[in-house]
mmCIF file of C-alpha atoms and ligand atoms in Angstrom:
data_model
loop_
_atom_site.group_PDB
_atom_site.id
_atom_site.type_symbol
_atom_site.label_atom_id
_atom_site.label_comp_id
_atom_site.label_asym_id
_atom_site.label_seq_id
_atom_site.Cartn_x
_atom_site.Cartn_y
_atom_site.Cartn_z
ATOM 1 C CA MET H 1 -23.948 0.164 -5.274
ATOM 2 C CA THR H 2 -21.741 -2.537 -5.771
ATOM 3 C CA ILE H 3 -17.671 -2.355 -5.019
ATOM 4 C CA ILE H 4 -15.242 -5.156 -5.465
ATOM 5 C CA VAL H 5 -11.747 -4.372 -3.561
ATOM 6 C CA THR H 6 -9.254 -6.347 -4.634
ATOM 7 C CA GLY H 7 -6.708 -7.147 -1.933
ATOM 8 C CA GLY H 8 -8.810 -6.486 0.300
ATOM 9 C CA ALA H 9 -7.033 -8.864 3.226
ATOM 10 C CA GLY H 10 -3.787 -6.981 3.004
ATOM 11 C CA PHE H 11 -2.414 -3.723 4.546
ATOM 12 C CA ILE H 12 -4.288 -0.496 2.811
ATOM 13 C CA GLY H 13 -7.107 -2.985 0.869
ATOM 14 C CA SER H 14 -8.254 -3.918 4.625
ATOM 15 C CA ASN H 15 -8.180 -0.316 6.190
ATOM 16 C CA PHE H 16 -10.214 0.916 3.095
ATOM 17 C CA ILE H 17 -12.975 -1.727 3.606
ATOM 18 C CA PHE H 18 -13.003 -0.639 6.794
ATOM 19 C CA TYR H 19 -13.516 2.922 5.910
ATOM 20 C CA THR H 20 -16.354 2.327 3.074
ATOM 21 C CA LEU H 21 -18.384 -0.318 5.466
ATOM 22 C CA LYS H 22 -18.128 2.901 7.980
ATOM 23 C CA ASN H 23 -18.721 5.785 5.726
ATOM 24 C CA HIS H 24 -20.637 3.880 2.810
ATOM 25 C CA PRO H 25 -23.134 1.490 5.019
ATOM 26 C CA LYS H 26 -25.067 0.972 1.841
ATOM 27 C CA TYR H 27 -22.324 -0.102 -0.755
ATOM 28 C CA ARG H 28 -22.255 -3.700 -1.106
ATOM 29 C CA VAL H 29 -18.540 -4.235 -0.105
ATOM 30 C CA ILE H 30 -16.725 -7.844 -1.806
ATOM 31 C CA CYS H 31 -13.405 -8.263 -1.251
ATOM 32 C CA LEU H 32 -11.396 -10.141 -3.660
ATOM 33 C CA ASP H 33 -8.072 -11.370 -2.349
ATOM 34 C CA LYS H 34 -5.364 -14.487 -2.776
ATOM 35 C CA LEU H 35 -4.489 -14.656 0.461
ATOM 36 C CA THR H 36 -1.000 -14.389 -0.425
ATOM 37 C CA TYR H 37 1.971 -14.470 2.282
ATOM 38 C CA ALA H 38 0.450 -10.721 3.052
ATOM 39 C CA GLY H 39 -3.104 -11.298 3.085
ATOM 40 C CA ASN H 40 -4.288 -12.294 6.443
ATOM 41 C CA LEU H 41 -8.172 -13.619 6.700
ATOM 42 C CA SER H 42 -8.070 -12.542 10.578
ATOM 43 C CA THR H 43 -7.854 -8.675 9.801
ATOM 44 C CA LEU H 44 -11.346 -9.022 8.284
ATOM 45 C CA LYS H 45 -12.572 -10.976 11.125
ATOM 46 C CA ASP H 46 -14.910 -8.104 12.659
ATOM 47 C CA VAL H 47 -16.578 -7.287 9.173
ATOM 48 C CA MET H 48 -17.020 -11.143 7.891
ATOM 49 C CA ASP H 49 -20.051 -11.414 9.517
ATOM 50 C CA LYS H 50 -21.582 -8.222 8.164
ATOM 51 C CA PRO H 51 -24.754 -8.526 5.671
ATOM 52 C CA ASN H 52 -23.566 -6.361 3.167
ATOM 53 C CA PHE H 53 -19.683 -8.060 2.944
ATOM 54 C CA LYS H 54 -18.442 -10.721 1.217
ATOM 55 C CA PHE H 55 -14.790 -12.375 1.130
ATOM 56 C CA VAL H 56 -14.038 -14.395 -2.014
ATOM 57 C CA LYS H 57 -10.519 -16.180 -1.965
ATOM 58 C CA VAL H 58 -9.472 -15.499 -5.910
ATOM 59 C CA ASP H 59 -6.194 -14.576 -7.812
ATOM 60 C CA ILE H 60 -6.126 -11.405 -9.830
ATOM 61 C CA CYS H 61 -4.439 -13.565 -12.565
ATOM 62 C CA ASP H 62 -7.316 -16.040 -12.737
ATOM 63 C CA ARG H 63 -9.455 -14.878 -15.949
ATOM 64 C CA GLU H 64 -12.035 -17.508 -15.587
ATOM 65 C CA ALA H 65 -12.375 -17.292 -11.690
ATOM 66 C CA VAL H 66 -12.530 -13.501 -11.935
ATOM 67 C CA TYR H 67 -14.817 -13.376 -15.165
ATOM 68 C CA ARG H 68 -17.030 -15.881 -13.239
ATOM 69 C CA LEU H 69 -17.360 -13.266 -9.723
ATOM 70 C CA PHE H 70 -17.871 -10.219 -12.693
ATOM 71 C CA GLU H 71 -20.749 -12.345 -13.603
ATOM 72 C CA SER H 72 -22.324 -13.164 -10.227
ATOM 73 C CA GLU H 73 -22.164 -9.829 -8.819
ATOM 74 C CA LYS H 74 -22.020 -7.003 -10.898
ATOM 75 C CA PRO H 75 -20.060 -4.813 -9.252
ATOM 76 C CA ASP H 76 -20.494 -1.319 -9.903
ATOM 77 C CA VAL H 77 -16.940 -0.159 -9.433
ATOM 78 C CA VAL H 78 -13.435 -2.052 -8.832
ATOM 79 C CA VAL H 79 -10.708 -0.917 -6.577
ATOM 80 C CA ASN H 80 -7.261 -2.731 -7.538
ATOM 81 C CA PHE H 81 -5.448 -3.208 -4.829
ATOM 82 C CA ALA H 82 -4.162 -6.417 -5.418
ATOM 83 C CA ALA H 83 -0.415 -6.743 -5.382
ATOM 84 C CA GLU H 84 2.967 -8.164 -4.464
ATOM 85 C CA SER H 85 3.873 -4.748 -2.920
ATOM 86 C CA HIS H 86 7.296 -5.368 -0.997
ATOM 87 C CA VAL H 87 10.521 -3.886 -2.964
ATOM 88 C CA ASP H 88 12.809 -6.234 -1.120
ATOM 89 C CA ARG H 89 10.960 -9.299 -2.369
ATOM 90 C CA SER H 90 11.024 -7.516 -5.889
ATOM 91 C CA ILE H 91 15.003 -7.968 -5.646
ATOM 92 C CA GLU H 92 14.979 -11.264 -4.752
ATOM 93 C CA SER H 93 12.237 -12.683 -7.589
ATOM 94 C CA PRO H 94 11.058 -10.552 -10.038
ATOM 95 C CA ASP H 95 8.642 -12.870 -11.867
ATOM 96 C CA VAL H 96 5.541 -12.707 -8.970
ATOM 97 C CA PHE H 97 5.480 -9.129 -8.997
ATOM 98 C CA LEU H 98 5.177 -9.101 -13.403
ATOM 99 C CA ARG H 99 2.387 -11.630 -13.280
ATOM 100 C CA THR H 100 0.325 -10.062 -9.712
ATOM 101 C CA ASN H 101 0.858 -6.341 -10.821
ATOM 102 C CA ILE H 102 0.864 -6.410 -14.776
ATOM 103 C CA ILE H 103 -0.950 -9.448 -15.626
ATOM 104 C CA GLY H 104 -3.669 -9.643 -13.002
ATOM 105 C CA THR H 105 -4.270 -5.465 -13.255
ATOM 106 C CA SER H 106 -4.915 -6.082 -17.090
ATOM 107 C CA VAL H 107 -7.318 -9.212 -16.177
ATOM 108 C CA LEU H 108 -9.005 -7.137 -14.119
ATOM 109 C CA MET H 109 -9.372 -4.357 -16.401
ATOM 110 C CA ASP H 110 -10.706 -7.088 -19.497
ATOM 111 C CA ALA H 111 -13.553 -8.244 -16.703
ATOM 112 C CA CYS H 112 -14.278 -4.599 -16.209
ATOM 113 C CA ARG H 113 -14.449 -3.931 -20.155
ATOM 114 C CA LYS H 114 -16.715 -7.284 -20.309
ATOM 115 C CA TYR H 115 -19.158 -6.937 -18.230
ATOM 116 C CA GLY H 116 -19.762 -3.251 -17.818
ATOM 117 C CA ILE H 117 -18.368 -1.010 -15.054
ATOM 118 C CA GLU H 118 -18.535 2.805 -13.781
ATOM 119 C CA ARG H 119 -14.789 3.082 -11.918
ATOM 120 C CA PHE H 120 -11.536 1.157 -12.303
ATOM 121 C CA HIS H 121 -9.608 2.205 -10.022
ATOM 122 C CA GLN H 122 -5.655 1.835 -9.827
ATOM 123 C CA VAL H 123 -4.337 2.048 -6.596
ATOM 124 C CA SER H 124 -0.626 3.168 -7.064
ATOM 125 C CA THR H 125 2.428 4.633 -6.180
ATOM 126 C CA ASP H 126 4.573 7.519 -5.885
ATOM 127 C CA GLU H 127 7.662 4.809 -6.265
ATOM 128 C CA VAL H 128 6.721 5.145 -10.132
ATOM 129 C CA TYR H 129 8.373 8.602 -10.357
ATOM 130 C CA GLY H 130 11.759 7.273 -8.993
ATOM 131 C CA ASP H 131 13.814 8.974 -6.524
ATOM 132 C CA LEU H 132 14.047 12.883 -6.073
ATOM 133 C CA PRO H 133 17.839 13.778 -5.012
ATOM 134 C CA ILE H 134 18.378 14.140 -0.847
ATOM 135 C CA ASP H 135 19.965 17.821 -1.196
ATOM 136 C CA ARG H 136 16.810 19.675 -3.391
ATOM 137 C CA PRO H 137 14.137 20.033 -0.578
ATOM 138 C CA ASP H 138 12.603 22.226 -3.250
ATOM 139 C CA LEU H 139 11.764 19.243 -5.471
ATOM 140 C CA PHE H 140 8.734 17.485 -5.786
ATOM 141 C CA PHE H 141 6.810 14.494 -7.483
ATOM 142 C CA THR H 142 3.817 15.808 -9.912
ATOM 143 C CA GLU H 143 1.542 14.023 -12.101
ATOM 144 C CA GLU H 144 3.564 15.456 -14.816
ATOM 145 C CA THR H 145 6.904 13.765 -13.400
ATOM 146 C CA PRO H 146 8.066 11.461 -15.565
ATOM 147 C CA LEU H 147 8.010 7.973 -14.681
ATOM 148 C CA HIS H 148 11.646 6.427 -13.892
ATOM 149 C CA THR H 149 11.470 3.170 -11.881
ATOM 150 C CA SER H 150 14.389 1.899 -9.802
ATOM 151 C CA SER H 151 13.326 -1.685 -8.588
ATOM 152 C CA PRO H 152 10.912 -4.517 -10.171
ATOM 153 C CA TYR H 153 8.342 -3.701 -7.151
ATOM 154 C CA SER H 154 8.016 0.213 -9.003
ATOM 155 C CA SER H 155 8.557 -1.067 -12.381
ATOM 156 C CA SER H 156 5.560 -3.205 -12.858
ATOM 157 C CA LYS H 157 2.612 -0.729 -10.510
ATOM 158 C CA ALA H 158 4.368 1.658 -13.432
ATOM 159 C CA SER H 159 3.684 -0.927 -15.995
ATOM 160 C CA ALA H 160 0.084 -1.152 -14.391
ATOM 161 C CA ASP H 161 -0.711 2.178 -14.332
ATOM 162 C CA LEU H 162 0.641 2.514 -18.571
ATOM 163 C CA LEU H 163 -1.661 -0.400 -19.281
ATOM 164 C CA ALA H 164 -4.213 1.191 -17.374
ATOM 165 C CA LEU H 165 -4.284 5.050 -19.013
ATOM 166 C CA ALA H 166 -3.871 2.480 -22.390
ATOM 167 C CA TYR H 167 -7.259 0.956 -21.432
ATOM 168 C CA HIS H 168 -8.665 4.431 -20.747
ATOM 169 C CA ARG H 169 -7.474 5.897 -24.427
ATOM 170 C CA THR H 170 -8.058 2.548 -26.112
ATOM 171 C CA TYR H 171 -11.268 0.912 -25.081
ATOM 172 C CA GLY H 172 -12.579 4.290 -22.997
ATOM 173 C CA LEU H 173 -13.073 2.636 -19.765
ATOM 174 C CA PRO H 174 -13.500 4.613 -17.189
ATOM 175 C CA VAL H 175 -10.380 4.778 -14.973
ATOM 176 C CA THR H 176 -8.640 6.615 -12.283
ATOM 177 C CA ILE H 177 -5.572 6.034 -11.104
ATOM 178 C CA SER H 178 -4.170 7.048 -7.642
ATOM 179 C CA ARG H 179 -0.601 7.745 -6.599
ATOM 180 C CA CYS H 180 0.599 7.749 -2.401
ATOM 181 C CA SER H 181 3.913 8.144 -0.556
ATOM 182 C CA ASN H 182 4.728 5.834 2.117
ATOM 183 C CA ASN H 183 1.797 4.532 4.186
ATOM 184 C CA TYR H 184 1.837 3.644 7.838
ATOM 185 C CA GLY H 185 -1.054 2.575 10.619
ATOM 186 C CA PRO H 186 -2.828 -0.815 11.936
ATOM 187 C CA TYR H 187 -2.452 -4.244 9.977
ATOM 188 C CA HIS H 188 0.782 -3.071 7.902
ATOM 189 C CA PHE H 189 2.820 -5.689 7.710
ATOM 190 C CA PRO H 190 5.638 -6.535 9.577
ATOM 191 C CA GLU H 191 8.355 -6.695 7.055
ATOM 192 C CA LYS H 192 8.180 -2.926 6.542
ATOM 193 C CA LEU H 193 9.586 -0.710 8.079
ATOM 194 C CA ILE H 194 7.745 0.761 10.823
ATOM 195 C CA PRO H 195 6.019 -2.589 11.799
ATOM 196 C CA LEU H 196 9.278 -4.336 11.609
ATOM 197 C CA MET H 197 10.774 -1.697 13.531
ATOM 198 C CA ILE H 198 8.014 -2.256 16.295
ATOM 199 C CA ALA H 199 8.162 -5.671 16.812
ATOM 200 C CA ASN H 200 12.272 -6.152 16.771
ATOM 201 C CA ALA H 201 12.209 -2.906 19.330
ATOM 202 C CA LEU H 202 9.299 -4.691 21.461
ATOM 203 C CA ASN H 203 11.010 -8.233 20.615
ATOM 204 C CA ASP H 204 14.345 -6.343 21.911
ATOM 205 C CA LYS H 205 15.753 -7.698 18.708
ATOM 206 C CA PRO H 206 18.277 -5.612 16.228
ATOM 207 C CA LEU H 207 16.997 -2.803 14.444
ATOM 208 C CA PRO H 208 17.807 -3.475 10.960
ATOM 209 C CA VAL H 209 18.488 0.247 9.499
ATOM 210 C CA TYR H 210 19.656 0.426 5.817
ATOM 211 C CA GLY H 211 22.553 1.598 4.430
ATOM 212 C CA LYS H 212 23.171 5.598 6.722
ATOM 213 C CA GLY H 213 19.771 5.861 7.507
ATOM 214 C CA GLU H 214 19.225 8.829 5.660
ATOM 215 C CA ASN H 215 16.473 8.130 2.778
ATOM 216 C CA ILE H 216 14.011 9.865 3.089
ATOM 217 C CA ARG H 217 10.178 8.766 3.034
ATOM 218 C CA ASP H 218 7.002 10.916 2.907
ATOM 219 C CA TRP H 219 4.573 9.389 5.168
ATOM 220 C CA LEU H 220 0.728 9.236 5.518
ATOM 221 C CA TYR H 221 -1.560 7.914 8.230
ATOM 222 C CA VAL H 222 -3.297 4.791 6.403
ATOM 223 C CA GLU H 223 -6.808 5.922 6.970
ATOM 224 C CA ASP H 224 -6.226 9.653 4.507
ATOM 225 C CA HIS H 225 -5.292 7.375 2.181
ATOM 226 C CA CYS H 226 -8.655 5.744 2.007
ATOM 227 C CA LYS H 227 -10.431 8.950 2.213
ATOM 228 C CA ALA H 228 -8.277 10.115 -1.373
ATOM 229 C CA ILE H 229 -9.448 7.229 -2.433
ATOM 230 C CA ASP H 230 -13.461 7.665 -1.411
ATOM 231 C CA LEU H 231 -13.168 11.309 -2.384
ATOM 232 C CA ILE H 232 -11.599 9.932 -6.147
ATOM 233 C CA LEU H 233 -14.157 7.735 -6.384
ATOM 234 C CA GLN H 234 -16.932 9.331 -5.877
ATOM 235 C CA LYS H 235 -15.531 13.654 -7.644
ATOM 236 C CA GLY H 236 -12.263 12.187 -9.427
ATOM 237 C CA ARG H 237 -12.364 12.437 -13.028
ATOM 238 C CA VAL H 238 -12.243 9.948 -15.152
ATOM 239 C CA GLY H 239 -8.847 9.374 -17.525
ATOM 240 C CA GLU H 240 -7.113 11.381 -14.490
ATOM 241 C CA VAL H 241 -3.724 10.624 -11.995
ATOM 242 C CA TYR H 242 -4.033 12.305 -8.424
ATOM 243 C CA ASN H 243 -1.200 12.261 -6.440
ATOM 244 C CA ILE H 244 -1.499 11.379 -2.492
ATOM 245 C CA GLY H 245 0.551 12.532 -0.030
ATOM 246 C CA GLY H 246 0.752 15.155 3.082
ATOM 247 C CA HIS H 247 4.402 17.011 2.614
ATOM 248 C CA ASN H 248 5.450 14.596 5.737
ATOM 249 C CA GLU H 249 8.920 13.692 4.788
ATOM 250 C CA MET H 250 11.077 11.719 7.292
ATOM 251 C CA ARG H 251 14.704 10.251 7.624
ATOM 252 C CA ASN H 252 14.699 6.670 8.341
ATOM 253 C CA ILE H 253 16.832 6.818 11.007
ATOM 254 C CA ASP H 254 14.290 9.318 12.699
ATOM 255 C CA ILE H 255 11.502 7.162 12.260
ATOM 256 C CA VAL H 256 13.572 4.211 14.153
ATOM 257 C CA LYS H 257 14.431 6.814 16.901
ATOM 258 C CA ILE H 258 11.268 7.845 17.647
ATOM 259 C CA ILE H 259 9.849 4.438 17.533
ATOM 260 C CA LEU H 260 12.905 3.201 20.006
ATOM 261 C CA LYS H 261 11.587 6.655 22.397
ATOM 262 C CA GLU H 262 7.820 5.448 22.433
ATOM 263 C CA LEU H 263 8.441 2.049 23.748
ATOM 264 C CA GLY H 264 11.112 3.247 26.092
ATOM 265 C CA LYS H 265 14.116 0.906 24.177
ATOM 266 C CA PRO H 266 17.562 1.729 23.190
ATOM 267 C CA GLU H 267 19.389 3.257 20.559
ATOM 268 C CA SER H 268 21.845 0.939 21.111
ATOM 269 C CA LEU H 269 19.080 -1.807 19.698
ATOM 270 C CA ILE H 270 19.670 -0.025 15.711
ATOM 271 C CA THR H 271 21.907 -1.881 13.695
ATOM 272 C CA PHE H 272 23.600 -0.536 10.438
ATOM 273 C CA VAL H 273 23.270 -3.419 7.860
ATOM 274 C CA THR H 274 24.097 -3.541 4.275
ATOM 275 C CA ASP H 275 22.049 -1.181 2.217
ATOM 276 C CA ARG H 276 19.530 -2.135 -0.626
ATOM 277 C CA LYS H 277 20.623 -2.629 -4.168
ATOM 278 C CA GLY H 278 18.854 0.518 -6.158
ATOM 279 C CA HIS H 279 17.672 2.294 -2.651
ATOM 280 C CA ASP H 280 15.568 5.194 -3.899
ATOM 281 C CA LEU H 281 17.239 8.316 -2.070
ATOM 282 C CA ARG H 282 14.121 10.687 -1.157
ATOM 283 C CA TYR H 283 9.967 10.623 -2.218
ATOM 284 C CA ALA H 284 8.213 13.551 -1.660
ATOM 285 C CA ILE H 285 4.352 14.459 -3.188
ATOM 286 C CA ASP H 286 3.129 17.597 -4.304
ATOM 287 C CA PRO H 287 -0.872 17.280 -3.570
ATOM 288 C CA THR H 288 -1.627 20.282 -5.123
ATOM 289 C CA LYS H 289 -3.847 18.323 -7.464
ATOM 290 C CA ILE H 290 -6.277 16.481 -5.259
ATOM 291 C CA HIS H 291 -6.125 19.315 -2.575
ATOM 292 C CA THR H 292 -7.574 22.142 -4.937
ATOM 293 C CA GLU H 293 -10.036 19.880 -7.202
ATOM 294 C CA LEU H 294 -11.405 17.410 -4.815
ATOM 295 C CA GLY H 295 -10.601 19.210 -1.546
ATOM 296 C CA TRP H 296 -8.795 16.324 0.263
ATOM 297 C CA LEU H 297 -6.335 16.821 2.807
ATOM 298 C CA PRO H 298 -4.712 14.775 5.610
ATOM 299 C CA GLU H 299 -6.408 15.060 9.129
ATOM 300 C CA THR H 300 -3.331 13.020 11.015
ATOM 301 C CA LYS H 301 -0.681 14.845 11.660
ATOM 302 C CA PHE H 302 2.694 11.624 12.171
ATOM 303 C CA ALA H 303 3.111 12.572 15.723
ATOM 304 C CA ASP H 304 -0.317 11.641 15.960
ATOM 305 C CA GLY H 305 -0.330 8.813 13.680
ATOM 306 C CA ILE H 306 2.524 7.259 15.143
ATOM 307 C CA LYS H 307 1.557 7.078 18.431
ATOM 308 C CA LYS H 308 -1.832 5.540 17.402
ATOM 309 C CA THR H 309 0.227 2.878 15.759
ATOM 310 C CA ILE H 310 2.539 1.686 17.941
ATOM 311 C CA LYS H 311 -0.557 1.640 20.547
ATOM 312 C CA TRP H 312 -2.128 -0.931 17.938
ATOM 313 C CA TYR H 313 0.514 -2.938 17.833
ATOM 314 C CA LEU H 314 0.948 -3.020 21.598
ATOM 315 C CA GLU H 315 -3.004 -3.905 21.507
ATOM 316 C CA ASN H 316 -3.072 -6.622 18.781
ATOM 317 C CA ARG H 317 0.162 -8.308 19.430
ATOM 318 C CA SER H 318 -1.261 -11.752 18.428
ATOM 319 C CA TRP H 319 -1.705 -10.734 14.777
ATOM 320 C CA TRP H 320 1.554 -9.711 14.509
ATOM 321 C CA GLU H 321 3.275 -11.934 16.195
ATOM 322 C CA GLU H 322 1.127 -15.291 14.585
ATOM 323 C CA ILE H 323 2.274 -13.764 11.109
ATOM 324 C CA ILE H 324 5.899 -13.585 12.980
ATOM 325 C CA SER H 325 6.046 -16.720 13.773
ATOM 326 C CA GLY H 326 5.603 -19.112 10.402
ATOM 327 C CA GLU H 327 7.092 -18.600 7.103
ATOM 328 C CA TYR H 328 8.391 -15.154 8.017
ATOM 329 C CA MET H 329 11.091 -16.436 10.304
ATOM 330 C CA ASP H 330 12.518 -17.912 6.959
ATOM 331 C CA TYR H 331 12.251 -14.669 4.957
ATOM 332 C CA TYR H 332 13.385 -12.855 7.692
ATOM 333 C CA ASP H 333 16.926 -15.088 8.004
ATOM 334 C CA LYS H 334 17.261 -15.273 4.300
ATOM 335 C CA MET H 335 16.845 -11.024 4.051
ATOM 336 C CA TYR H 336 18.612 -10.246 7.894
ATOM 337 C CA SER H 337 21.361 -12.555 8.974
ATOM 338 C CA ASN H 338 24.911 -12.076 7.083
ATOM 339 C CA ARG H 339 23.645 -8.622 5.950
HETATM 340 P P1 NAD B 401 0.013 -5.696 1.527
HETATM 341 O O1 NAD B 401 0.855 -6.777 0.526
HETATM 342 O O2 NAD B 401 -0.009 -5.659 2.694
HETATM 343 O O3 NAD B 401 -1.520 -6.233 0.355
HETATM 344 C C1 NAD B 401 -1.673 -6.960 -0.464
HETATM 345 C C2 NAD B 401 -2.911 -7.756 -0.869
HETATM 346 O O4 NAD B 401 -3.228 -8.105 -2.317
HETATM 347 C C3 NAD B 401 -2.640 -9.082 -0.040
HETATM 348 O O5 NAD B 401 -4.216 -9.177 0.616
HETATM 349 C C4 NAD B 401 -2.424 -10.126 -0.622
HETATM 350 O O6 NAD B 401 -3.318 -11.415 -0.477
HETATM 351 C C5 NAD B 401 -3.065 -9.280 -1.962
HETATM 352 N N1 NAD B 401 -2.617 -10.305 -2.999
HETATM 353 C C6 NAD B 401 -1.364 -10.237 -3.603
HETATM 354 N N2 NAD B 401 -1.824 -10.917 -5.462
HETATM 355 C C7 NAD B 401 -2.662 -11.559 -5.420
HETATM 356 C C8 NAD B 401 -3.870 -11.885 -6.571
HETATM 357 N N3 NAD B 401 -2.643 -12.478 -7.579
HETATM 358 N N4 NAD B 401 -4.842 -11.848 -6.602
HETATM 359 C C9 NAD B 401 -5.543 -11.687 -5.287
HETATM 360 N N5 NAD B 401 -4.907 -10.920 -4.486
HETATM 361 C C10 NAD B 401 -3.686 -10.971 -4.132
HETATM 362 O O7 NAD B 401 -0.192 -4.296 0.266
HETATM 363 P P2 NAD B 401 -0.469 -3.260 0.327
HETATM 364 O O8 NAD B 401 0.924 -2.654 1.546
HETATM 365 O O9 NAD B 401 -1.891 -2.557 1.478
HETATM 366 O O10 NAD B 401 -0.323 -2.480 -0.635
HETATM 367 C C11 NAD B 401 -1.714 -2.264 -1.075
HETATM 368 C C12 NAD B 401 -1.746 -2.024 -2.598
HETATM 369 O O11 NAD B 401 -1.350 -0.058 -2.741
HETATM 370 C C13 NAD B 401 -0.802 -1.910 -3.479
HETATM 371 O O12 NAD B 401 -0.876 -1.988 -4.776
HETATM 372 C C14 NAD B 401 0.581 -1.263 -3.559
HETATM 373 O O13 NAD B 401 1.059 -0.812 -4.449
HETATM 374 C C15 NAD B 401 0.179 0.214 -3.482
HETATM 375 N N6 NAD B 401 0.387 1.381 -2.359
HETATM 376 C C16 NAD B 401 1.219 0.749 -1.105
HETATM 377 C C17 NAD B 401 2.246 1.916 -0.300
HETATM 378 C C18 NAD B 401 2.418 1.454 1.120
HETATM 379 O O14 NAD B 401 3.200 2.158 1.902
HETATM 380 N N7 NAD B 401 1.848 0.296 1.863
HETATM 381 C C19 NAD B 401 1.890 2.874 -1.081
HETATM 382 C C20 NAD B 401 1.044 3.321 -1.685
HETATM 383 C C21 NAD B 401 0.208 2.294 -2.634
HETATM 384 O O1 TDX B 402 14.434 -3.533 7.681
HETATM 385 C C1 TDX B 402 14.454 -2.255 6.978
HETATM 386 N N1 TDX B 402 15.492 -1.232 7.293
HETATM 387 C C2 TDX B 402 15.001 0.225 6.332
HETATM 388 O O2 TDX B 402 15.907 0.371 6.578
HETATM 389 C C3 TDX B 402 13.556 -2.162 5.849
HETATM 390 C C4 TDX B 402 12.572 -3.256 5.614
HETATM 391 C C5 TDX B 402 13.141 -0.993 5.436
HETATM 392 N N2 TDX B 402 14.474 -0.129 5.537
HETATM 393 C C6 TDX B 402 14.113 1.388 4.783
HETATM 394 C C7 TDX B 402 14.165 0.900 3.102
HETATM 395 C C8 TDX B 402 13.447 2.646 2.841
HETATM 396 O O3 TDX B 402 13.667 3.222 2.536
HETATM 397 O O4 TDX B 402 12.908 1.907 5.231
HETATM 398 C C9 TDX B 402 12.471 2.478 3.843
HETATM 399 C C10 TDX B 402 11.197 2.096 3.822
HETATM 400 O O5 TDX B 402 11.206 1.123 3.890
HETATM 401 P P1 TDX B 402 9.598 -0.393 3.208
HETATM 402 O O6 TDX B 402 8.560 -0.434 4.567
HETATM 403 O O7 TDX B 402 10.438 -1.395 2.746
HETATM 404 O O8 TDX B 402 8.796 0.407 2.152
HETATM 405 P P2 TDX B 402 9.128 1.366 0.682
HETATM 406 O O9 TDX B 402 10.431 0.651 0.105
HETATM 407 O O10 TDX B 402 9.441 2.957 0.888
HETATM 408 O O11 TDX B 402 8.419 1.209 -0.319
HETATM 409 C C11 TDX B 402 6.704 1.332 0.289
HETATM 410 O O12 TDX B 402 6.575 2.636 -0.197
HETATM 411 C C12 TDX B 402 5.754 2.258 -1.713
HETATM 412 C C13 TDX B 402 6.042 0.341 0.414
HETATM 413 O O13 TDX B 402 6.544 -1.009 0.987
HETATM 414 C C14 TDX B 402 5.058 0.034 -1.324
HETATM 415 O O14 TDX B 402 4.454 -1.207 -1.347
HETATM 416 C C15 TDX B 402 4.750 1.506 -1.660
HETATM 417 O O15 TDX B 402 4.647 1.488 -3.311
#
């Protein structure tokens, strides 16, 4: 079994590679990644020398390079994590989101059609459903919830989902799609809420909370997401969408306070800043389908997962300090000064 993992030098893709190499030691795993600002080769250093692992630097939009790779490696399965993934960046510059998330996905699926494949799995997001009202805790996203996107990022992910379903229906490509809620855990890029707040708190910098901090996200420990994708690859039905989430809804402000408490830092570091444009209010996944069909349940409770995550950032300072010392500083100034 040869599996190509695209975007494997990023947050969830790298965790999926570690999960797969550990749980399926006979698989050959090939990581295809362009190494954008979000991709980091040092993340993969512990697996680089494994005989059944290989890294290739390729852009998923580069049709010739992708076809060459498929021709030489003959993958059985492709799991597509490669994407531009940050909502705030998509609000500043949508173009690259459309290119990578839509065109890139179609190039990969064309390669799958040309060279033959057992499965193409598209890693999608709950953001394709838009948002839910904060005062209706009885409402959840199911796989039947209409797509209704808010940001250029979520619109590009929804477009890729529609293309994947079209390739299944029109060409019979064996596609599955998963739509997961917000992940957290090791190797999360420090532009996203949880790692950004941990890094700023450790550096005694202000913690920029958008609006009033009342927006709600449904958090899942990254390893639980990886396990769900693995189950979908093993037992999921082709042509189907599976929602992934663990019923762990929390307000942003409460997450930030938990991080400060864990680190013994004062709440006076919290700074309320101008809200994100089009800011989605609440995400909440109904995971009934993946539970009843595939037996998936999350294993890590938030109280444990956030402790493990904070411990990881404390023990791996060089990983994130290197990131925030480079071009990230320009990004940070652009996004947060005068906000
Ligand atoms: P990330 O930004 O940490 O990593 C993205 C990776 O893709 C990086 O390694 C980057 O170098 C690579 N990449 C970007 N453009 C590429 C291109 N053109 N060609 C090849 N590689 C390219 O993202 P993440 O948070 O790990 O998210 C991975 C996937 O999961 C994305 O598709 C995202 O939409 C989805 N998702 C993320 C979350 C979350 O909470 N982070 C939740 C649900 C779904
Ligand atoms: O500085 C910040 N302050 C703040 O209040 C940042 C970066 C975020 N926030 C808020 C915005 C959101 O309500 O925190 C919440 C989480 O923000 P992000 O970490 O940017 O995640 P989100 O916008 O929810 O999107 C994430 O989950 C779905 C991922 O980045 C996506 O890739 C995934 O599809």
